[in-house]
PDB file of C-alpha atoms in Angstrom:
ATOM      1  CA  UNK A  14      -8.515 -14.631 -45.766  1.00 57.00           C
ATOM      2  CA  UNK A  15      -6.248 -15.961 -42.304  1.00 57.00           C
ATOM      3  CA  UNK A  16      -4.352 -12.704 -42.687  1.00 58.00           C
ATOM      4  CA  UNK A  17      -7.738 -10.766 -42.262  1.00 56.00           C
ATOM      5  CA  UNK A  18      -8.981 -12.465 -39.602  1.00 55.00           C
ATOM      6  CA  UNK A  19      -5.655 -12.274 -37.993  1.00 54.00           C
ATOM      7  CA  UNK A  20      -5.957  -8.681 -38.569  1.00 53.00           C
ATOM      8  CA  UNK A  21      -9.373  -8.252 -37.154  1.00 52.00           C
ATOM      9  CA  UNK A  22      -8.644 -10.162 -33.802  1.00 52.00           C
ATOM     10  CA  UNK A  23      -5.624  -8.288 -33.179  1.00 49.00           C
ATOM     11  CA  UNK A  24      -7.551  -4.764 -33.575  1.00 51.00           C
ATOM     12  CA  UNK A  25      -9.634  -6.081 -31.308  1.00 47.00           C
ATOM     13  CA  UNK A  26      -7.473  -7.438 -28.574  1.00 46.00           C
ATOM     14  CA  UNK A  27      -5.817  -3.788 -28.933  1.00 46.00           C
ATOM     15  CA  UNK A  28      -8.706  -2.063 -28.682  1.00 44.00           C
ATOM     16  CA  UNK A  29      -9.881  -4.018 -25.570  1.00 40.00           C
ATOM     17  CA  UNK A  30      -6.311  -3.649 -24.106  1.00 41.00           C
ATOM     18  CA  UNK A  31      -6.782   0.088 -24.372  1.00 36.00           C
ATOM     19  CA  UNK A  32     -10.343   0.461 -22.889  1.00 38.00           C
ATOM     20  CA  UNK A  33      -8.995  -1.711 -19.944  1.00 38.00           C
ATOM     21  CA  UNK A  34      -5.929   0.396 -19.494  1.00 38.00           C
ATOM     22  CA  UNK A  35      -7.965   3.735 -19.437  1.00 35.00           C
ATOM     23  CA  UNK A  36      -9.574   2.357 -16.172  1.00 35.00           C
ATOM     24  CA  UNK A  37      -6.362   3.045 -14.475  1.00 35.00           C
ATOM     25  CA  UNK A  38      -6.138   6.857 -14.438  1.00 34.00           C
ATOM     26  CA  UNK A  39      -7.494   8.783 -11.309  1.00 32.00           C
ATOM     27  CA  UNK A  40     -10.784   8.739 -10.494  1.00 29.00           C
ATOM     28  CA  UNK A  41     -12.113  13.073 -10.661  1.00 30.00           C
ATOM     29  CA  UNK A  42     -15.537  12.227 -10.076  1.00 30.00           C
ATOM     30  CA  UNK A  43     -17.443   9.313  -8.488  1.00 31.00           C
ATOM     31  CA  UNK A  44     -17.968   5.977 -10.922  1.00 30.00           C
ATOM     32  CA  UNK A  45     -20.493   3.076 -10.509  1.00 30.00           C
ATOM     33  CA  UNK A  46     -19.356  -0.237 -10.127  1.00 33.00           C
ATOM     34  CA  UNK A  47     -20.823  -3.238 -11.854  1.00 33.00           C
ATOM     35  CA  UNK A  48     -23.434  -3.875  -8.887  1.00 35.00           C
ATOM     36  CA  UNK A  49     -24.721   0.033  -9.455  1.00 34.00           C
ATOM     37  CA  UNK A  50     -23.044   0.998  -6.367  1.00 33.00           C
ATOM     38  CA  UNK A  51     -21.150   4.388  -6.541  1.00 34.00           C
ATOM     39  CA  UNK A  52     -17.234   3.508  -5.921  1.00 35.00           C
ATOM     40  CA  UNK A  53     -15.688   6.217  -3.183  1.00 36.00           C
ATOM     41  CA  UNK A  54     -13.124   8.345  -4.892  1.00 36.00           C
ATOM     42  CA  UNK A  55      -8.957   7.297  -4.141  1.00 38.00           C
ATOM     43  CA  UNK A  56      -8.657  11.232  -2.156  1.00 38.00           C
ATOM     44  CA  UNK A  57     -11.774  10.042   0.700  1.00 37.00           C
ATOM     45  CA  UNK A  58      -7.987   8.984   3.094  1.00 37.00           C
ATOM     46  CA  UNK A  59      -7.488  12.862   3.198  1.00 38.00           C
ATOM     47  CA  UNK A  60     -10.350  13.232   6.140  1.00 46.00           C
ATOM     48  CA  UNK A  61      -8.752  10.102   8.252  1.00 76.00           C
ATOM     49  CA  UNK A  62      -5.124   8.701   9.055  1.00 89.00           C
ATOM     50  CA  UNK A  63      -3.755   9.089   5.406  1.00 91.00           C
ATOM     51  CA  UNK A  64      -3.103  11.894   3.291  1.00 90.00           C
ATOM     52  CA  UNK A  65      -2.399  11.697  -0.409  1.00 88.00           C
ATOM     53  CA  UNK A  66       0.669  12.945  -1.789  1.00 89.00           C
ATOM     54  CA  UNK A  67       2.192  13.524  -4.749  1.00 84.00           C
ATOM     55  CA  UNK A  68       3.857  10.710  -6.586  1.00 77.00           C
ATOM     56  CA  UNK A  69       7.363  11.259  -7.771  1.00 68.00           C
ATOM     57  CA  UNK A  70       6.898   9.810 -11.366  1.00 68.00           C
ATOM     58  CA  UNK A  71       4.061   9.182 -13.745  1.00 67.00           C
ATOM     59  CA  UNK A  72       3.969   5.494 -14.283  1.00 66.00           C
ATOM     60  CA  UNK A  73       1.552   3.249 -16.949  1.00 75.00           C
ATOM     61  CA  UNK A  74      -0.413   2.048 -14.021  1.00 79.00           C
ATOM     62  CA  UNK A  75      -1.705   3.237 -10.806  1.00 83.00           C
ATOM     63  CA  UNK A  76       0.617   4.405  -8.753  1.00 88.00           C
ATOM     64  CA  UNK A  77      -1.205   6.682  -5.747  1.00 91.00           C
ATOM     65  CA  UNK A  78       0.770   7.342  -2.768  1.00 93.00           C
ATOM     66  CA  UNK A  79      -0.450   8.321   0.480  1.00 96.00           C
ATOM     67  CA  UNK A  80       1.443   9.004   3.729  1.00 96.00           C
ATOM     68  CA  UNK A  81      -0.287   7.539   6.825  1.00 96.00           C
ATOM     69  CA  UNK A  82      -0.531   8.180  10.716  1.00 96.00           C
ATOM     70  CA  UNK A  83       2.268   4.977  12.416  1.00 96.00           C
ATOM     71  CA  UNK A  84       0.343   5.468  15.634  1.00 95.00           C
ATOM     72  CA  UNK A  85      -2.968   4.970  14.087  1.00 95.00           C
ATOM     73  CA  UNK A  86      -1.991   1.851  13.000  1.00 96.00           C
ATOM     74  CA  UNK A  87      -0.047   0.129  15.833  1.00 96.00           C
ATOM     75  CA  UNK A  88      -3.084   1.251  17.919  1.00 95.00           C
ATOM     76  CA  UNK A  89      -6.180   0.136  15.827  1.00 96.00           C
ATOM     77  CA  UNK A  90      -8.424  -2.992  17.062  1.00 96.00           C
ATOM     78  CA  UNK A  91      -7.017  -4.542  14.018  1.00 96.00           C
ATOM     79  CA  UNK A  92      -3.726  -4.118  15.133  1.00 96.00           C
ATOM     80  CA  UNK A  93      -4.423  -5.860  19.077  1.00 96.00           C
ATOM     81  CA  UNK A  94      -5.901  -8.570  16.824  1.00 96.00           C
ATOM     82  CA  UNK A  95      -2.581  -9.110  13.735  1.00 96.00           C
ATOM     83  CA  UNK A  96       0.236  -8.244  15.925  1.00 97.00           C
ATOM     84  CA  UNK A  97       2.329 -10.099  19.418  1.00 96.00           C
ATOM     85  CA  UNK A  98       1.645  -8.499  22.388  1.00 96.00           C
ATOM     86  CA  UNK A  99       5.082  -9.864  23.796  1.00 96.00           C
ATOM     87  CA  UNK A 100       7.267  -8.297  21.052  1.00 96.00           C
ATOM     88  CA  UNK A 101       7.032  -4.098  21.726  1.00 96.00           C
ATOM     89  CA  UNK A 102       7.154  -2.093  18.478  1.00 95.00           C
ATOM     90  CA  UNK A 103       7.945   1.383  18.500  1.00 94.00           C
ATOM     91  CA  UNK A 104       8.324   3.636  15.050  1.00 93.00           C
ATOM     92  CA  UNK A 105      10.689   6.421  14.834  1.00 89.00           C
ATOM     93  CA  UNK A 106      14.460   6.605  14.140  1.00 84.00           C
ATOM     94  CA  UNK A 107      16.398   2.460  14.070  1.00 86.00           C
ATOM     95  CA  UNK A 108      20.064   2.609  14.175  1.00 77.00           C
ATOM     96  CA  UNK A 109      23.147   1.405  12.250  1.00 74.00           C
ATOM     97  CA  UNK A 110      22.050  -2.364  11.790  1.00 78.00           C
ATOM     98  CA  UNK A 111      18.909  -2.697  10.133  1.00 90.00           C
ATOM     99  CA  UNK A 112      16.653  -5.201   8.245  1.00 93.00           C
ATOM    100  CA  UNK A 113      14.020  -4.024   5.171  1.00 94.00           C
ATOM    101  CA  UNK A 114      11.040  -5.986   4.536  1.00 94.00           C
ATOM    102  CA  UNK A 115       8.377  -4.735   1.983  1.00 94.00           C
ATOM    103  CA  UNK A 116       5.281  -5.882   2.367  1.00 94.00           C
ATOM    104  CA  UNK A 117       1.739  -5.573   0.455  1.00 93.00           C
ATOM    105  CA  UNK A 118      -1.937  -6.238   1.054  1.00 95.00           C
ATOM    106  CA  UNK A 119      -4.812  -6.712  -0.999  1.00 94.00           C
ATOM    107  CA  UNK A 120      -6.150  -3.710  -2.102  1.00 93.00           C
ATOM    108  CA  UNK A 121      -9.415  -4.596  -4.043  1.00 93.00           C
ATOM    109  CA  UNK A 122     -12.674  -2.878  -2.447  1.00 92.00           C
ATOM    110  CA  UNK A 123     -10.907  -1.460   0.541  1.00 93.00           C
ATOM    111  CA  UNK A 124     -10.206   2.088   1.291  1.00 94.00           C
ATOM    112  CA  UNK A 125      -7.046   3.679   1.525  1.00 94.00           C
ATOM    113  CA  UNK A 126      -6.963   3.725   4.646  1.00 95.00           C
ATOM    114  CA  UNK A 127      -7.834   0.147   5.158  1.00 95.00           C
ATOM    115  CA  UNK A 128      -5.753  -1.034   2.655  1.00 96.00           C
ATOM    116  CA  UNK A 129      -2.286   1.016   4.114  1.00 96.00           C
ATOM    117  CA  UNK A 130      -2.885  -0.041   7.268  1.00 97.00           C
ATOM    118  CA  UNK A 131      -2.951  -3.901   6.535  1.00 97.00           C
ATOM    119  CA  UNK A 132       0.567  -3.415   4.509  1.00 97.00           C
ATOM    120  CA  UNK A 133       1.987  -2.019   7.347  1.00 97.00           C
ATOM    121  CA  UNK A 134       0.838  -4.014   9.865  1.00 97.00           C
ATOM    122  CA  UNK A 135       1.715  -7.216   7.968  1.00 96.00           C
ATOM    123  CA  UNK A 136       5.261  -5.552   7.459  1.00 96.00           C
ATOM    124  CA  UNK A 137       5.456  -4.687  11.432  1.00 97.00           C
ATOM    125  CA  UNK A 138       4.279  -8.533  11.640  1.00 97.00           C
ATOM    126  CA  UNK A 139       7.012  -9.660   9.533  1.00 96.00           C
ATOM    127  CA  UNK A 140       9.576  -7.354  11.813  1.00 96.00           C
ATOM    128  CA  UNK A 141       8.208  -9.669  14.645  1.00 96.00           C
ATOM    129  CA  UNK A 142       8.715 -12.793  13.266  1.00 96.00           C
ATOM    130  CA  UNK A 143      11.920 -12.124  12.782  1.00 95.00           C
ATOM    131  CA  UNK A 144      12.494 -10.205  15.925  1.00 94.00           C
ATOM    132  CA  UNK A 145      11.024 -13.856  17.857  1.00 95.00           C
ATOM    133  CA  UNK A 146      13.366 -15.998  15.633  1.00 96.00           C
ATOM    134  CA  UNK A 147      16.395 -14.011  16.897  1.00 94.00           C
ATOM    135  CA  UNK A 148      15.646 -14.186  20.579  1.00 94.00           C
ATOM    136  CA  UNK A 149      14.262 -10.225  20.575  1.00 93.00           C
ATOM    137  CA  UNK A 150      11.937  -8.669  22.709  1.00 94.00           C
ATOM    138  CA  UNK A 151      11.487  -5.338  20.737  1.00 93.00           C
ATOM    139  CA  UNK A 152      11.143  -4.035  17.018  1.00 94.00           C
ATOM    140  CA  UNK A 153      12.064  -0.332  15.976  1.00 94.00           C
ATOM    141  CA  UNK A 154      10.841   0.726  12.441  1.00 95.00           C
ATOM    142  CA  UNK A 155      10.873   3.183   9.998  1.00 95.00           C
ATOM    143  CA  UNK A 156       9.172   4.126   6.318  1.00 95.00           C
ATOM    144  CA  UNK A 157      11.575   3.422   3.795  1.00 94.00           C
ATOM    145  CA  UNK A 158      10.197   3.712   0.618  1.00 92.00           C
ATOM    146  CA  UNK A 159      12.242   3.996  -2.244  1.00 90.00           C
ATOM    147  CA  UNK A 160      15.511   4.202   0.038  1.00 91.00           C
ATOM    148  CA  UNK A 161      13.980   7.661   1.889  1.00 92.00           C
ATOM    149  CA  UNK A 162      12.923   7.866   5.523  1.00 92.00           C
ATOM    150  CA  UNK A 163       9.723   9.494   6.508  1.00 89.00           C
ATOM    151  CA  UNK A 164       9.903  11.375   9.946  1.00 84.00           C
ATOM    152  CA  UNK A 165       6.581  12.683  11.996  1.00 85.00           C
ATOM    153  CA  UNK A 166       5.218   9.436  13.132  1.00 92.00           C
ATOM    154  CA  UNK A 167       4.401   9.111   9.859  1.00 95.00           C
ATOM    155  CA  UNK A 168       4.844   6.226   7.406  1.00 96.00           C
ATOM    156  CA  UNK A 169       4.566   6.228   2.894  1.00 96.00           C
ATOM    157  CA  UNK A 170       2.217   3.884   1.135  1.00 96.00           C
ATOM    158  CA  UNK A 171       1.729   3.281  -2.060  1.00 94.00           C
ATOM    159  CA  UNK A 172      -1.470   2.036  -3.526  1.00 94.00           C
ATOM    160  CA  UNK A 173      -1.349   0.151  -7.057  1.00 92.00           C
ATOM    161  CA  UNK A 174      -4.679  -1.273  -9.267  1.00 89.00           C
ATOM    162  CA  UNK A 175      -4.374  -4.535  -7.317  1.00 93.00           C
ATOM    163  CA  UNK A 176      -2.533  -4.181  -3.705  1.00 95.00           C
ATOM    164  CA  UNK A 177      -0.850  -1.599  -1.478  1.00 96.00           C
ATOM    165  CA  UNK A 178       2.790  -1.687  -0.658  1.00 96.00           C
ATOM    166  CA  UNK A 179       4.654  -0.445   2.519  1.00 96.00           C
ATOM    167  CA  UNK A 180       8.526  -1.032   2.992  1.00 96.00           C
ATOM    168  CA  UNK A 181       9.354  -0.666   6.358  1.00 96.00           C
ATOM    169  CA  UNK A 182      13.301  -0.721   7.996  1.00 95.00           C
ATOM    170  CA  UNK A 183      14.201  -1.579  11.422  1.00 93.00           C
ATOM    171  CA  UNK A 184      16.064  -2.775  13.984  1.00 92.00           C
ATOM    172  CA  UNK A 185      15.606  -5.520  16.624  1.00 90.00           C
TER     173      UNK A 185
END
């Protein structure tokens, strides 16, 4: 009889497991959310400052990256708000010495967009920190994700089921 039950309870844990992990594919077509509200699809950053690429890898969970405007960012109203005026920041090529910070942000009911830009600006802020700790005046940064440097002004995001993640290198 305890084996049975212990039987039944684990085909149902499994079978919730699975309905929960099928939630974590790409969204084709719009869904509606628990409040009836129709969700905006993951590819809506296409029209704006982001653009979704290709990721290099299936993974088990969400995984979707995007590659995002620098200048957008370090020019937004939310930007003049998060970051020191008195430390300059300027994105393109850092030299020899660098630092790496990766950073994330919260990426639950937020657009792509929205969401990319807060990782980078909270990894630009952590650049600045620094930057003030070490007596500098300036921060140069590039995108580094996964070891690879993205040119054009342009930095890589990647957005998982629960936050966004930006790793940023740079000099000061």
């Amino acid at each position: 009889m305890n084996k049975k039950i212990t039987a039944l309870a684990f085909a149902g844990f499994a079978a919730l497991a699975l309905s929960a992990c099928s939630g974590n594919k790409a969204p084709t077509e719009e869904r509606t959310g628990a409040a009836g509200s129709a969700a905006k699809p993951a590819a809506s950053a296409s029209a704006g400052n982001c653009r979704s690429i290709p990721t290099p890898a299936p993974t088990k969970g969400r995984n979707d990256a995007y590659l995002c405007s620098a200048s957008a960012a370090l020019n937004s109203a939310e930007a003049k708000e998060v970051l020191d005026p008195a430390i300059r920041v300027s994105y393109g090529n850092v030299g020899a010495n660098t630092l790496t910070s990766r950073q994330v942000a919260n990426a639950v009911g937020k657009t792509p967009e929205e969401t990319c830009q807060r990782a980078f600006l909270n990894t630009v802020k952590r650049f600045q920190t620094t930057a003030a700790q070490r007596g500098s005046k300036s921060v140069r940064v590039i995108s580094y994700f996964d070891k690879k440097t993205v040119g054009g002004g342009q930095y890589e995001c990647h957005i998982g089921t629960w936050n966004s993640r930006v790793v940023l290198k740079g000099n000061l």
